[in-house]
Amino acid sequence: MSRIPLSGLYYPNKFGLLVIDALRDVMGQNGIDAILRLSKLDEMVDNYPPNDLEKAFDFAALSSIMISLDELYGMRGGQGLASRAGKALFADGLKDFGAVAGVGDLALRMLPLRAKVKVGLPAFAAIFNRITDQKVEVLEDGNDFLWIITVCPVCWGRGQSNKPVCHLAGGLLEESLRWVSGGAEFGVVEELCHAQGDNHCQFRISSPRWGSGQ
Ligand SMILES: [Zn+2]
């Protein structure tokens, strides 16, 4: 039982396992054990989710872990760790799905940067929408793209915050963009967050390189 009431909404077990493994790599066994205990996820200590796609890792577990990171490492340290876990979630998880694997070729193609992102983002969103209970929409806003999480596991059930808190989602997005673009850097900013009282969590994705019609 997590510190937040269970949501009945799930990530696949594998996603939960990747997050825990990524955190353990950085903070060591004692660190991840402390985080799981602080998150009231004692049953997961030495008993990680299995490496399968069954939807059984409750959003409340993920959100509880994010809160514990901030408490134990401070907002700044917690942010860095959450972002790193998000990057691992893409690199070791999402990237291997068939629909995304095809998008990987884009990095090598002579397409304008913006075209790669325009094809890549909806493919990433489709994976979430298909194999998880997280719901994502992708919109364009001028030259920018908006990654809109209408049902967000990262801040699920989290109390009021005066700033956005979904750093795991931001890290995942940064890594996915880096991958689809063959290493380009982007601006990725969470400008709306459910934990701040907004209706959904929204990331704005921008690049100075596509301002001139790219
Ligand atoms: Zn969120």
mmCIF file of C-alpha atoms and ligand atoms in Angstrom:
data_model
loop_
_atom_site.group_PDB
_atom_site.id
_atom_site.type_symbol
_atom_site.label_atom_id
_atom_site.label_comp_id
_atom_site.label_asym_id
_atom_site.label_seq_id
_atom_site.Cartn_x
_atom_site.Cartn_y
_atom_site.Cartn_z
ATOM 1 C CA MET A 1 0.000 0.000 0.000
ATOM 2 C CA SER A 2 1.518 3.298 -1.066
ATOM 3 C CA ARG A 3 1.273 6.553 0.855
ATOM 4 C CA ILE A 4 -1.272 7.799 -1.677
ATOM 5 C CA PRO A 5 -4.563 5.911 -2.048
ATOM 6 C CA LEU A 6 -4.367 3.379 -4.870
ATOM 7 C CA SER A 7 -5.628 4.762 -8.153
ATOM 8 C CA GLY A 8 -6.672 1.641 -10.041
ATOM 9 C CA LEU A 9 -4.658 3.062 -12.956
ATOM 10 C CA TYR A 10 -1.457 1.359 -13.992
ATOM 11 C CA TYR A 11 1.875 1.372 -15.720
ATOM 12 C CA PRO A 12 3.162 -2.002 -16.911
ATOM 13 C CA ASN A 13 5.300 -3.739 -14.266
ATOM 14 C CA LYS A 14 8.344 -3.295 -16.484
ATOM 15 C CA PHE A 15 8.057 0.505 -16.256
ATOM 16 C CA GLY A 16 7.977 0.363 -12.467
ATOM 17 C CA LEU A 17 10.979 -1.953 -12.469
ATOM 18 C CA LEU A 18 12.952 0.380 -14.767
ATOM 19 C CA VAL A 19 12.273 3.366 -12.512
ATOM 20 C CA ILE A 20 13.374 1.451 -9.405
ATOM 21 C CA ASP A 21 16.469 0.074 -11.159
ATOM 22 C CA ALA A 22 17.463 3.530 -12.438
ATOM 23 C CA LEU A 23 17.178 5.002 -8.951
ATOM 24 C CA ARG A 24 19.074 2.111 -7.398
ATOM 25 C CA ASP A 25 21.927 2.643 -9.871
ATOM 26 C CA VAL A 26 22.370 6.159 -8.538
ATOM 27 C CA MET A 27 21.516 5.908 -4.855
ATOM 28 C CA GLY A 28 22.569 2.342 -4.112
ATOM 29 C CA GLN A 29 20.666 -0.459 -2.414
ATOM 30 C CA ASN A 30 20.250 1.344 0.905
ATOM 31 C CA GLY A 31 18.997 4.456 -0.858
ATOM 32 C CA ILE A 32 16.319 2.689 -2.883
ATOM 33 C CA ASP A 33 15.246 0.665 0.159
ATOM 34 C CA ALA A 34 14.832 3.921 2.106
ATOM 35 C CA ILE A 35 12.837 5.466 -0.719
ATOM 36 C CA LEU A 36 10.501 2.468 -0.965
ATOM 37 C CA ARG A 37 9.948 2.446 2.814
ATOM 38 C CA LEU A 38 9.309 6.185 2.890
ATOM 39 C CA SER A 39 6.838 5.645 0.049
ATOM 40 C CA LYS A 40 5.023 3.028 2.163
ATOM 41 C CA LEU A 41 5.951 0.440 -0.451
ATOM 42 C CA ASP A 42 7.686 -1.906 1.995
ATOM 43 C CA GLU A 43 6.319 -4.912 0.115
ATOM 44 C CA MET A 44 8.517 -3.911 -2.849
ATOM 45 C CA VAL A 45 11.775 -3.886 -0.889
ATOM 46 C CA ASP A 46 13.748 -6.833 -2.357
ATOM 47 C CA ASN A 47 10.622 -7.721 -4.283
ATOM 48 C CA TYR A 48 10.610 -5.542 -7.370
ATOM 49 C CA PRO A 49 7.895 -5.647 -9.994
ATOM 50 C CA PRO A 50 8.437 -8.429 -12.552
ATOM 51 C CA ASN A 51 9.841 -7.572 -15.960
ATOM 52 C CA ASP A 52 6.566 -7.954 -17.858
ATOM 53 C CA LEU A 53 3.917 -5.798 -19.449
ATOM 54 C CA GLU A 54 1.050 -6.625 -17.123
ATOM 55 C CA LYS A 55 -0.573 -3.382 -16.039
ATOM 56 C CA ALA A 56 -0.065 -3.720 -12.287
ATOM 57 C CA PHE A 57 2.214 -0.861 -11.151
ATOM 58 C CA ASP A 58 -0.275 1.574 -9.644
ATOM 59 C CA PHE A 59 0.086 5.279 -10.440
ATOM 60 C CA ALA A 60 -0.013 5.914 -6.686
ATOM 61 C CA ALA A 61 3.216 3.912 -6.267
ATOM 62 C CA LEU A 62 5.043 6.031 -8.829
ATOM 63 C CA SER A 63 3.727 9.270 -7.404
ATOM 64 C CA SER A 64 4.634 8.189 -3.867
ATOM 65 C CA ILE A 65 8.200 7.460 -4.971
ATOM 66 C CA MET A 66 8.446 10.924 -6.571
ATOM 67 C CA ILE A 67 7.315 12.603 -3.344
ATOM 68 C CA SER A 68 9.820 10.584 -1.323
ATOM 69 C CA LEU A 69 12.661 11.596 -3.654
ATOM 70 C CA ASP A 70 11.888 15.260 -3.040
ATOM 71 C CA GLU A 71 11.672 14.719 0.720
ATOM 72 C CA LEU A 72 14.868 12.721 1.017
ATOM 73 C CA TYR A 73 17.043 14.553 -1.504
ATOM 74 C CA GLY A 74 15.468 18.019 -1.529
ATOM 75 C CA MET A 75 13.452 19.428 -4.418
ATOM 76 C CA ARG A 76 16.546 19.989 -6.525
ATOM 77 C CA GLY A 77 18.206 16.645 -5.862
ATOM 78 C CA GLY A 78 14.887 14.834 -6.190
ATOM 79 C CA GLN A 79 14.274 16.507 -9.534
ATOM 80 C CA GLY A 80 17.595 15.328 -10.915
ATOM 81 C CA LEU A 81 16.952 11.760 -9.809
ATOM 82 C CA ALA A 82 13.421 11.733 -11.204
ATOM 83 C CA SER A 83 14.616 13.124 -14.511
ATOM 84 C CA ARG A 84 17.312 10.458 -14.692
ATOM 85 C CA ALA A 85 14.751 7.726 -14.006
ATOM 86 C CA GLY A 86 12.628 9.143 -16.833
ATOM 87 C CA LYS A 87 15.550 8.965 -19.235
ATOM 88 C CA ALA A 88 16.153 5.330 -18.300
ATOM 89 C CA LEU A 89 12.474 4.587 -18.772
ATOM 90 C CA PHE A 90 12.757 5.705 -22.370
ATOM 91 C CA ALA A 91 16.179 4.268 -23.150
ATOM 92 C CA ASP A 92 15.573 0.834 -21.598
ATOM 93 C CA GLY A 93 11.813 0.550 -21.973
ATOM 94 C CA LEU A 94 9.813 2.614 -24.398
ATOM 95 C CA LYS A 95 12.442 2.628 -27.111
ATOM 96 C CA ASP A 96 12.107 -1.111 -27.663
ATOM 97 C CA PHE A 97 8.482 -1.075 -28.681
ATOM 98 C CA GLY A 98 7.819 -1.854 -32.317
ATOM 99 C CA ALA A 99 6.050 1.378 -33.184
ATOM 100 C CA VAL A 100 8.896 3.400 -31.690
ATOM 101 C CA ALA A 101 11.677 1.272 -33.141
ATOM 102 C CA GLY A 102 10.563 2.330 -36.631
ATOM 103 C CA VAL A 103 10.821 5.953 -35.615
ATOM 104 C CA GLY A 104 14.468 5.364 -34.684
ATOM 105 C CA ASP A 105 15.395 5.406 -38.353
ATOM 106 C CA LEU A 106 14.353 9.040 -38.501
ATOM 107 C CA ALA A 107 17.442 10.064 -36.582
ATOM 108 C CA LEU A 108 19.491 8.941 -39.552
ATOM 109 C CA ARG A 109 17.365 10.423 -42.281
ATOM 110 C CA MET A 110 17.900 13.771 -43.958
ATOM 111 C CA LEU A 111 14.655 15.150 -42.671
ATOM 112 C CA PRO A 112 14.401 18.581 -41.116
ATOM 113 C CA LEU A 113 14.597 18.429 -37.339
ATOM 114 C CA ARG A 114 11.025 19.551 -36.907
ATOM 115 C CA ALA A 115 9.724 16.807 -39.207
ATOM 116 C CA LYS A 116 11.457 14.156 -37.106
ATOM 117 C CA VAL A 117 9.851 15.471 -33.957
ATOM 118 C CA LYS A 118 6.479 15.768 -35.663
ATOM 119 C CA VAL A 119 6.557 12.059 -36.526
ATOM 120 C CA GLY A 120 8.257 10.913 -33.326
ATOM 121 C CA LEU A 121 6.128 12.514 -30.625
ATOM 122 C CA PRO A 122 2.791 10.975 -31.701
ATOM 123 C CA ALA A 123 4.497 7.564 -31.925
ATOM 124 C CA PHE A 124 5.725 7.879 -28.335
ATOM 125 C CA ALA A 125 2.298 9.082 -27.209
ATOM 126 C CA ALA A 126 0.655 6.107 -28.919
ATOM 127 C CA ILE A 127 2.731 3.670 -26.848
ATOM 128 C CA PHE A 128 1.620 5.283 -23.598
ATOM 129 C CA ASN A 129 -1.984 5.361 -24.733
ATOM 130 C CA ARG A 130 -1.886 1.700 -25.746
ATOM 131 C CA ILE A 131 0.051 -0.092 -23.015
ATOM 132 C CA THR A 132 -0.455 2.177 -19.974
ATOM 133 C CA ASP A 133 -3.291 4.096 -18.343
ATOM 134 C CA GLN A 134 -1.355 7.335 -18.844
ATOM 135 C CA LYS A 135 -3.065 9.405 -21.522
ATOM 136 C CA VAL A 136 -1.083 11.711 -23.778
ATOM 137 C CA GLU A 137 -2.032 14.124 -26.561
ATOM 138 C CA VAL A 138 0.368 15.957 -28.846
ATOM 139 C CA LEU A 139 -0.509 19.360 -30.272
ATOM 140 C CA GLU A 140 1.349 22.009 -32.227
ATOM 141 C CA ASP A 141 1.404 25.594 -31.019
ATOM 142 C CA GLY A 142 3.124 27.827 -33.531
ATOM 143 C CA ASN A 143 6.574 26.330 -33.941
ATOM 144 C CA ASP A 144 6.403 24.521 -30.616
ATOM 145 C CA PHE A 145 4.930 21.164 -29.740
ATOM 146 C CA LEU A 146 2.818 20.516 -26.664
ATOM 147 C CA TRP A 147 3.014 17.152 -24.871
ATOM 148 C CA ILE A 148 -0.166 17.054 -22.845
ATOM 149 C CA ILE A 149 -0.636 14.370 -20.191
ATOM 150 C CA THR A 150 -4.328 14.321 -19.383
ATOM 151 C CA VAL A 151 -4.019 11.407 -16.934
ATOM 152 C CA CYS A 152 -0.619 11.677 -15.275
ATOM 153 C CA PRO A 153 0.964 9.016 -13.040
ATOM 154 C CA VAL A 154 3.913 11.163 -11.982
ATOM 155 C CA CYS A 155 1.890 13.638 -9.872
ATOM 156 C CA TRP A 156 -1.077 11.342 -9.232
ATOM 157 C CA GLY A 157 -2.838 12.264 -5.971
ATOM 158 C CA ARG A 158 -0.069 14.656 -5.037
ATOM 159 C CA GLY A 159 -1.011 17.572 -2.850
ATOM 160 C CA GLN A 160 -0.879 21.169 -3.948
ATOM 161 C CA SER A 161 2.490 22.355 -5.207
ATOM 162 C CA ASN A 162 3.567 25.864 -6.170
ATOM 163 C CA LYS A 163 5.569 24.539 -9.099
ATOM 164 C CA PRO A 164 5.417 21.707 -11.628
ATOM 165 C CA VAL A 165 6.602 18.353 -10.285
ATOM 166 C CA CYS A 166 6.548 15.884 -13.186
ATOM 167 C CA HIS A 167 10.305 15.725 -13.727
ATOM 168 C CA LEU A 168 10.250 12.034 -14.554
ATOM 169 C CA ALA A 169 7.960 12.801 -17.500
ATOM 170 C CA GLY A 170 10.258 15.655 -18.533
ATOM 171 C CA GLY A 171 13.358 13.438 -18.446
ATOM 172 C CA LEU A 172 11.622 10.809 -20.537
ATOM 173 C CA LEU A 173 10.618 13.431 -23.074
ATOM 174 C CA GLU A 174 14.132 14.879 -23.265
ATOM 175 C CA GLU A 175 15.629 11.467 -23.886
ATOM 176 C CA SER A 176 13.056 10.556 -26.529
ATOM 177 C CA LEU A 177 13.691 13.829 -28.393
ATOM 178 C CA ARG A 178 17.440 13.402 -28.215
ATOM 179 C CA TRP A 179 17.067 9.916 -29.653
ATOM 180 C CA VAL A 180 14.683 10.734 -32.496
ATOM 181 C CA SER A 181 16.757 13.754 -33.540
ATOM 182 C CA GLY A 182 20.156 12.050 -33.424
ATOM 183 C CA GLY A 183 21.358 14.121 -30.471
ATOM 184 C CA ALA A 184 19.810 17.581 -30.812
ATOM 185 C CA GLU A 185 19.005 19.624 -27.710
ATOM 186 C CA PHE A 186 15.528 20.985 -27.086
ATOM 187 C CA GLY A 187 13.782 23.223 -24.666
ATOM 188 C CA VAL A 188 11.454 21.045 -22.590
ATOM 189 C CA VAL A 189 9.480 22.981 -20.007
ATOM 190 C CA GLU A 190 6.551 21.811 -17.910
ATOM 191 C CA GLU A 191 4.277 24.832 -18.039
ATOM 192 C CA LEU A 192 1.127 23.311 -16.586
ATOM 193 C CA CYS A 193 0.901 20.693 -13.832
ATOM 194 C CA HIS A 194 -2.028 18.991 -12.210
ATOM 195 C CA ALA A 195 -0.260 19.298 -8.853
ATOM 196 C CA GLN A 196 -0.398 23.078 -9.323
ATOM 197 C CA GLY A 197 -4.127 22.973 -9.813
ATOM 198 C CA ASP A 198 -4.054 22.859 -13.611
ATOM 199 C CA ASN A 199 -6.366 20.522 -15.511
ATOM 200 C CA HIS A 200 -3.504 18.536 -16.940
ATOM 201 C CA CYS A 201 0.268 18.385 -17.141
ATOM 202 C CA GLN A 202 1.692 20.103 -20.201
ATOM 203 C CA PHE A 203 5.204 20.294 -21.584
ATOM 204 C CA ARG A 204 6.254 22.834 -24.205
ATOM 205 C CA ILE A 205 8.922 21.602 -26.599
ATOM 206 C CA SER A 206 10.887 24.177 -28.512
ATOM 207 C CA SER A 207 14.057 24.455 -30.542
ATOM 208 C CA PRO A 208 15.907 27.537 -31.785
ATOM 209 C CA ARG A 209 16.697 25.527 -34.915
ATOM 210 C CA TRP A 210 13.169 25.382 -36.222
ATOM 211 C CA GLY A 211 12.297 29.038 -35.808
ATOM 212 C CA SER A 212 13.148 29.719 -39.450
ATOM 213 C CA GLY A 213 10.734 27.309 -41.045
ATOM 214 C CA GLN A 214 12.694 24.107 -40.360
HETATM 215 ZN ZN ZN B 1 1.818 15.333 -13.753
#
